[in-house]
């Protein structure tokens, strides 16, 4: 049996890894994919149905699932479009981060709170559509940011991450941007005015 650990991988990586493992079997055998969310399970079982594979799915623990494929003789594949990921889970909410800390008071506490807030966004069932960062918030999308991995995880889930170019330039961070894209005040205003909700931590 070929075992693939796709825990922590964003769509469509679990499906991509599963297809690669199935191809490596050269015709027959079993593949087990470990994932950490139900959406990945749904995407993998959908792929199995498309390919006519025998499959089973099992919840092993909290945020740990096993999906197994039994591959017999090679089944001719139907022409497929690019793998469809889970339904869009983003809302029309825009999150605006204008500082490298959350709230007023102790700076160290403010930074800890903001890091926890950004991590908490990654755990939501409904994600924001866009995260806008300006002024001191520009530091968060740059090299050395303690929340870079969480922002990259959100971007991988389809969340648009935009940092103010004027702010990056002002703080000398233009070359250090490590996630998302650069934007301007016109777009920031447009995104905020067009949002169903604007959340400012």
C-alpha atoms as a printed R data frame, in Angstrom:
    type eleno elety resid chain resno       x      y       z
1   ATOM     1    CA   UNK     A     1   0.000  0.000   0.000
2   ATOM     2    CA   UNK     A     2   1.199  3.516  -0.855
3   ATOM     3    CA   UNK     A     3   0.643  5.977   1.991
4   ATOM     4    CA   UNK     A     4   0.464  9.721   1.377
5   ATOM     5    CA   UNK     A     5   0.373 12.345   4.116
6   ATOM     6    CA   UNK     A     6  -1.564 15.354   2.824
7   ATOM     7    CA   UNK     A     7  -2.443 16.802   6.229
8   ATOM     8    CA   UNK     A     8  -2.040 20.556   6.168
9   ATOM     9    CA   UNK     A     9  -2.195 20.699   2.375
10  ATOM    10    CA   UNK     A    10  -4.629 23.141   0.795
11  ATOM    11    CA   UNK     A    11  -6.891 22.199  -2.112
12  ATOM    12    CA   UNK     A    12  -6.081 20.922  -4.696
13  ATOM    13    CA   UNK     A    13  -2.843 19.380  -3.336
14  ATOM    14    CA   UNK     A    14  -4.418 16.284  -1.687
15  ATOM    15    CA   UNK     A    15  -6.060 15.379  -5.016
16  ATOM    16    CA   UNK     A    16  -2.847 16.066  -6.943
17  ATOM    17    CA   UNK     A    17  -0.843 13.855  -4.540
18  ATOM    18    CA   UNK     A    18  -3.481 11.099  -4.734
19  ATOM    19    CA   UNK     A    19  -3.388 11.072  -8.546
20  ATOM    20    CA   UNK     A    20   0.408 10.880  -8.505
21  ATOM    21    CA   UNK     A    21   0.369  7.959  -6.026
22  ATOM    22    CA   UNK     A    22  -2.249  6.102  -8.099
23  ATOM    23    CA   UNK     A    23  -0.149  6.594 -11.240
24  ATOM    24    CA   UNK     A    24   2.900  5.188  -9.445
25  ATOM    25    CA   UNK     A    25   1.028  1.921  -8.764
26  ATOM    26    CA   UNK     A    26   1.199  1.123 -12.476
27  ATOM    27    CA   UNK     A    27  -2.183 -0.565 -12.525
28  ATOM    28    CA   UNK     A    28  -3.058 -2.283  -9.255
29  ATOM    29    CA   UNK     A    29  -2.753 -1.800  -5.501
30  ATOM    30    CA   UNK     A    30  -3.960  0.422  -2.681
31  ATOM    31    CA   UNK     A    31  -3.375  4.055  -1.846
32  ATOM    32    CA   UNK     A    32  -4.135  5.672   1.513
33  ATOM    33    CA   UNK     A    33  -4.275  9.459   1.808
34  ATOM    34    CA   UNK     A    34  -4.267 11.179   5.206
35  ATOM    35    CA   UNK     A    35  -5.981 14.580   5.302
36  ATOM    36    CA   UNK     A    36  -7.095 16.941   8.047
37  ATOM    37    CA   UNK     A    37 -10.486 18.228   6.877
38  ATOM    38    CA   UNK     A    38 -13.781 16.957   5.484
39  ATOM    39    CA   UNK     A    39 -13.594 19.105   2.349
40  ATOM    40    CA   UNK     A    40 -10.429 17.240   1.302
41  ATOM    41    CA   UNK     A    41 -12.265 13.949   1.943
42  ATOM    42    CA   UNK     A    42 -15.130 15.087  -0.307
43  ATOM    43    CA   UNK     A    43 -12.713 16.167  -3.060
44  ATOM    44    CA   UNK     A    44 -10.855 12.836  -2.915
45  ATOM    45    CA   UNK     A    45 -14.017 10.704  -2.985
46  ATOM    46    CA   UNK     A    46 -15.324 12.796  -5.895
47  ATOM    47    CA   UNK     A    47 -12.102 12.072  -7.773
48  ATOM    48    CA   UNK     A    48 -12.455  8.331  -7.001
49  ATOM    49    CA   UNK     A    49 -16.004  8.360  -8.401
50  ATOM    50    CA   UNK     A    50 -14.814 10.097 -11.574
51  ATOM    51    CA   UNK     A    51 -12.095  7.484 -12.051
52  ATOM    52    CA   UNK     A    52 -14.336  4.524 -11.188
53  ATOM    53    CA   UNK     A    53 -12.180  3.506  -8.204
54  ATOM    54    CA   UNK     A    54 -13.284  1.541  -5.150
55  ATOM    55    CA   UNK     A    55 -12.785  3.804  -2.135
56  ATOM    56    CA   UNK     A    56 -13.511  4.182   1.571
57  ATOM    57    CA   UNK     A    57 -13.187  7.100   3.984
58  ATOM    58    CA   UNK     A    58 -12.736  6.977   7.737
59  ATOM    59    CA   UNK     A    59 -12.364  9.575  10.491
60  ATOM    60    CA   UNK     A    60  -9.361  8.523  12.593
61  ATOM    61    CA   UNK     A    61  -9.298 11.387  15.105
62  ATOM    62    CA   UNK     A    62 -10.144 15.067  15.421
63  ATOM    63    CA   UNK     A    63  -8.915 16.673  12.168
64  ATOM    64    CA   UNK     A    64  -7.509 13.403  10.849
65  ATOM    65    CA   UNK     A    65  -9.131 11.370   8.089
66  ATOM    66    CA   UNK     A    66  -8.046  8.439   5.977
67  ATOM    67    CA   UNK     A    67  -9.217  7.942   2.394
68  ATOM    68    CA   UNK     A    68  -8.305  4.645   0.712
69  ATOM    69    CA   UNK     A    69  -8.425  3.774  -2.956
70  ATOM    70    CA   UNK     A    70  -8.284  0.245  -4.329
71  ATOM    71    CA   UNK     A    71  -6.947  0.280  -7.846
72  ATOM    72    CA   UNK     A    72  -7.592 -2.736 -10.076
73  ATOM    73    CA   UNK     A    73  -6.609 -2.820 -13.691
74  ATOM    74    CA   UNK     A    74  -6.184  0.579 -15.216
75  ATOM    75    CA   UNK     A    75  -9.520  2.215 -15.905
76  ATOM    76    CA   UNK     A    76  -9.662  4.463 -18.987
77  ATOM    77    CA   UNK     A    77 -10.005  8.001 -17.722
78  ATOM    78    CA   UNK     A    78 -12.716 10.270 -18.928
79  ATOM    79    CA   UNK     A    79 -11.513 13.625 -20.048
80  ATOM    80    CA   UNK     A    80 -11.551 15.769 -16.951
81  ATOM    81    CA   UNK     A    81 -11.522 19.451 -16.405
82  ATOM    82    CA   UNK     A    82  -9.192 20.885 -13.788
83  ATOM    83    CA   UNK     A    83 -10.051 19.433 -10.393
84  ATOM    84    CA   UNK     A    84 -12.858 21.387  -8.838
85  ATOM    85    CA   UNK     A    85 -12.105 22.321  -5.272
86  ATOM    86    CA   UNK     A    86 -14.665 22.657  -2.526
87  ATOM    87    CA   UNK     A    87 -17.399 25.255  -2.910
88  ATOM    88    CA   UNK     A    88 -16.135 28.781  -2.322
89  ATOM    89    CA   UNK     A    89 -16.194 29.252   1.446
90  ATOM    90    CA   UNK     A    90 -15.298 32.932   1.317
91  ATOM    91    CA   UNK     A    91 -17.806 35.542   2.424
92  ATOM    92    CA   UNK     A    92 -18.081 39.109   1.155
93  ATOM    93    CA   UNK     A    93 -16.212 40.271   4.259
94  ATOM    94    CA   UNK     A    94 -13.074 42.387   4.007
95  ATOM    95    CA   UNK     A    95 -10.633 42.327   6.923
96  ATOM    96    CA   UNK     A    96  -8.627 45.529   7.343
97  ATOM    97    CA   UNK     A    97  -5.366 45.436   9.313
98  ATOM    98    CA   UNK     A    98  -3.793 48.851   9.860
99  ATOM    99    CA   UNK     A    99  -1.238 48.007  12.535
100 ATOM   100    CA   UNK     A   100   1.149 45.262  13.604
101 ATOM   101    CA   UNK     A   101  -0.785 44.930  16.861
102 ATOM   102    CA   UNK     A   102  -4.403 44.573  17.971
103 ATOM   103    CA   UNK     A   103  -6.084 47.079  20.239
104 ATOM   104    CA   UNK     A   104  -4.510 49.696  22.480
105 ATOM   105    CA   UNK     A   105  -2.333 49.183  25.523
106 ATOM   106    CA   UNK     A   106   0.678 46.910  25.938
107 ATOM   107    CA   UNK     A   107   2.541 46.509  22.620
108 ATOM   108    CA   UNK     A   108   3.643 42.929  23.318
109 ATOM   109    CA   UNK     A   109   0.083 41.908  24.185
110 ATOM   110    CA   UNK     A   110  -1.246 43.678  21.077
111 ATOM   111    CA   UNK     A   111   1.122 41.712  18.830
112 ATOM   112    CA   UNK     A   112   0.189 38.435  20.527
113 ATOM   113    CA   UNK     A   113  -3.523 39.194  20.097
114 ATOM   114    CA   UNK     A   114  -3.152 40.054  16.408
115 ATOM   115    CA   UNK     A   115  -1.178 36.861  15.730
116 ATOM   116    CA   UNK     A   116  -3.951 34.887  17.453
117 ATOM   117    CA   UNK     A   117  -6.582 36.748  15.402
118 ATOM   118    CA   UNK     A   118  -4.900 35.952  12.071
119 ATOM   119    CA   UNK     A   119  -4.475 32.300  13.089
120 ATOM   120    CA   UNK     A   120  -8.159 32.211  14.120
121 ATOM   121    CA   UNK     A   121  -9.123 33.402  10.639
122 ATOM   122    CA   UNK     A   122  -7.510 30.257   9.198
123 ATOM   123    CA   UNK     A   123  -9.774 28.108  11.377
124 ATOM   124    CA   UNK     A   124 -13.084 29.670  10.321
125 ATOM   125    CA   UNK     A   125 -15.644 27.799   8.212
126 ATOM   126    CA   UNK     A   126 -16.354 31.037   6.353
127 ATOM   127    CA   UNK     A   127 -13.269 32.923   5.244
128 ATOM   128    CA   UNK     A   128 -13.017 36.622   4.364
129 ATOM   129    CA   UNK     A   129 -12.847 37.470   0.676
130 ATOM   130    CA   UNK     A   130 -10.000 39.946   1.079
131 ATOM   131    CA   UNK     A   131  -7.468 41.066   3.695
132 ATOM   132    CA   UNK     A   132  -6.224 44.628   3.244
133 ATOM   133    CA   UNK     A   133  -3.059 45.704   5.052
134 ATOM   134    CA   UNK     A   134  -1.803 49.267   5.318
135 ATOM   135    CA   UNK     A   135   0.304 51.520   7.533
136 ATOM   136    CA   UNK     A   136   1.890 49.320  10.251
137 ATOM   137    CA   UNK     A   137  -0.099 46.336   8.961
138 ATOM   138    CA   UNK     A   138   2.269 46.258   5.969
139 ATOM   139    CA   UNK     A   139   4.894 44.571   8.162
140 ATOM   140    CA   UNK     A   140   2.716 41.465   8.486
141 ATOM   141    CA   UNK     A   141   3.044 40.373   4.843
142 ATOM   142    CA   UNK     A   142   6.815 40.796   4.748
143 ATOM   143    CA   UNK     A   143   9.803 38.581   5.498
144 ATOM   144    CA   UNK     A   144  10.185 37.965   9.225
145 ATOM   145    CA   UNK     A   145   6.487 38.393  10.017
146 ATOM   146    CA   UNK     A   146   5.361 35.971  12.761
147 ATOM   147    CA   UNK     A   147   2.073 35.390  10.911
148 ATOM   148    CA   UNK     A   148   3.451 34.799   7.429
149 ATOM   149    CA   UNK     A   149   2.541 31.094   7.389
150 ATOM   150    CA   UNK     A   150  -1.056 31.790   8.459
151 ATOM   151    CA   UNK     A   151  -1.416 34.459   5.764
152 ATOM   152    CA   UNK     A   152   0.020 32.052   3.177
153 ATOM   153    CA   UNK     A   153  -2.477 29.408   4.318
154 ATOM   154    CA   UNK     A   154  -5.335 31.899   3.849
155 ATOM   155    CA   UNK     A   155  -4.021 32.852   0.406
156 ATOM   156    CA   UNK     A   156  -3.889 29.152  -0.525
157 ATOM   157    CA   UNK     A   157  -7.593 28.939   0.387
158 ATOM   158    CA   UNK     A   158  -8.391 31.734  -2.064
159 ATOM   159    CA   UNK     A   159  -8.331 34.740   0.272
160 ATOM   160    CA   UNK     A   160  -7.041 37.815  -1.554
161 ATOM   161    CA   UNK     A   161  -4.238 39.500   0.406
162 ATOM   162    CA   UNK     A   162  -3.318 43.040  -0.601
163 ATOM   163    CA   UNK     A   163  -0.756 45.370   0.977
164 ATOM   164    CA   UNK     A   164  -0.605 49.125   0.391
165 ATOM   165    CA   UNK     A   165   2.316 49.918  -1.933
166 ATOM   166    CA   UNK     A   166   2.799 53.437  -0.507
167 ATOM   167    CA   UNK     A   167   3.127 51.917   2.969
168 ATOM   168    CA   UNK     A   168   5.625 49.276   1.836
169 ATOM   169    CA   UNK     A   169   7.669 52.015   0.208
170 ATOM   170    CA   UNK     A   170   7.462 54.321   3.256
171 ATOM   171    CA   UNK     A   171   8.746 51.611   5.604
172 ATOM   172    CA   UNK     A   172  11.375 50.361   3.124
173 ATOM   173    CA   UNK     A   173   9.640 46.983   2.776
174 ATOM   174    CA   UNK     A   174   8.941 46.866  -0.967
175 ATOM   175    CA   UNK     A   175  11.544 44.162  -1.647
176 ATOM   176    CA   UNK     A   176  10.519 42.128   1.411
177 ATOM   177    CA   UNK     A   177   6.883 41.402   0.533
178 ATOM   178    CA   UNK     A   178   6.455 37.629   1.005
179 ATOM   179    CA   UNK     A   179   2.734 36.977   0.538
180 ATOM   180    CA   UNK     A   180  -0.094 38.504  -1.490
181 ATOM   181    CA   UNK     A   181   0.075 41.455  -3.841
182 ATOM   182    CA   UNK     A   182   0.636 45.204  -3.797
183 ATOM   183    CA   UNK     A   183  -2.292 47.593  -4.054
184 ATOM   184    CA   UNK     A   184  -3.130 51.296  -3.900
185 ATOM   185    CA   UNK     A   185  -5.556 53.488  -1.989
186 ATOM   186    CA   UNK     A   186  -8.100 53.567  -4.826
187 ATOM   187    CA   UNK     A   187  -8.423 49.768  -4.726
188 ATOM   188    CA   UNK     A   188  -8.452 49.750  -0.903
189 ATOM   189    CA   UNK     A   189 -11.345 52.234  -0.920
190 ATOM   190    CA   UNK     A   190 -13.136 50.267  -3.655
191 ATOM   191    CA   UNK     A   191 -12.788 46.957  -1.784
192 ATOM   192    CA   UNK     A   192 -14.026 48.462   1.488
193 ATOM   193    CA   UNK     A   193 -17.004 50.206  -0.126
194 ATOM   194    CA   UNK     A   194 -17.975 47.054  -2.025
195 ATOM   195    CA   UNK     A   195 -17.734 44.754   0.995
196 ATOM   196    CA   UNK     A   196 -20.748 43.301   2.786
197 ATOM   197    CA   UNK     A   197 -18.824 43.655   6.052
198 ATOM   198    CA   UNK     A   198 -15.572 45.345   6.982
199 ATOM   199    CA   UNK     A   199 -13.802 43.896  10.023
200 ATOM   200    CA   UNK     A   200 -10.994 45.822  11.672
201 ATOM   201    CA   UNK     A   201  -9.320 43.937  14.542
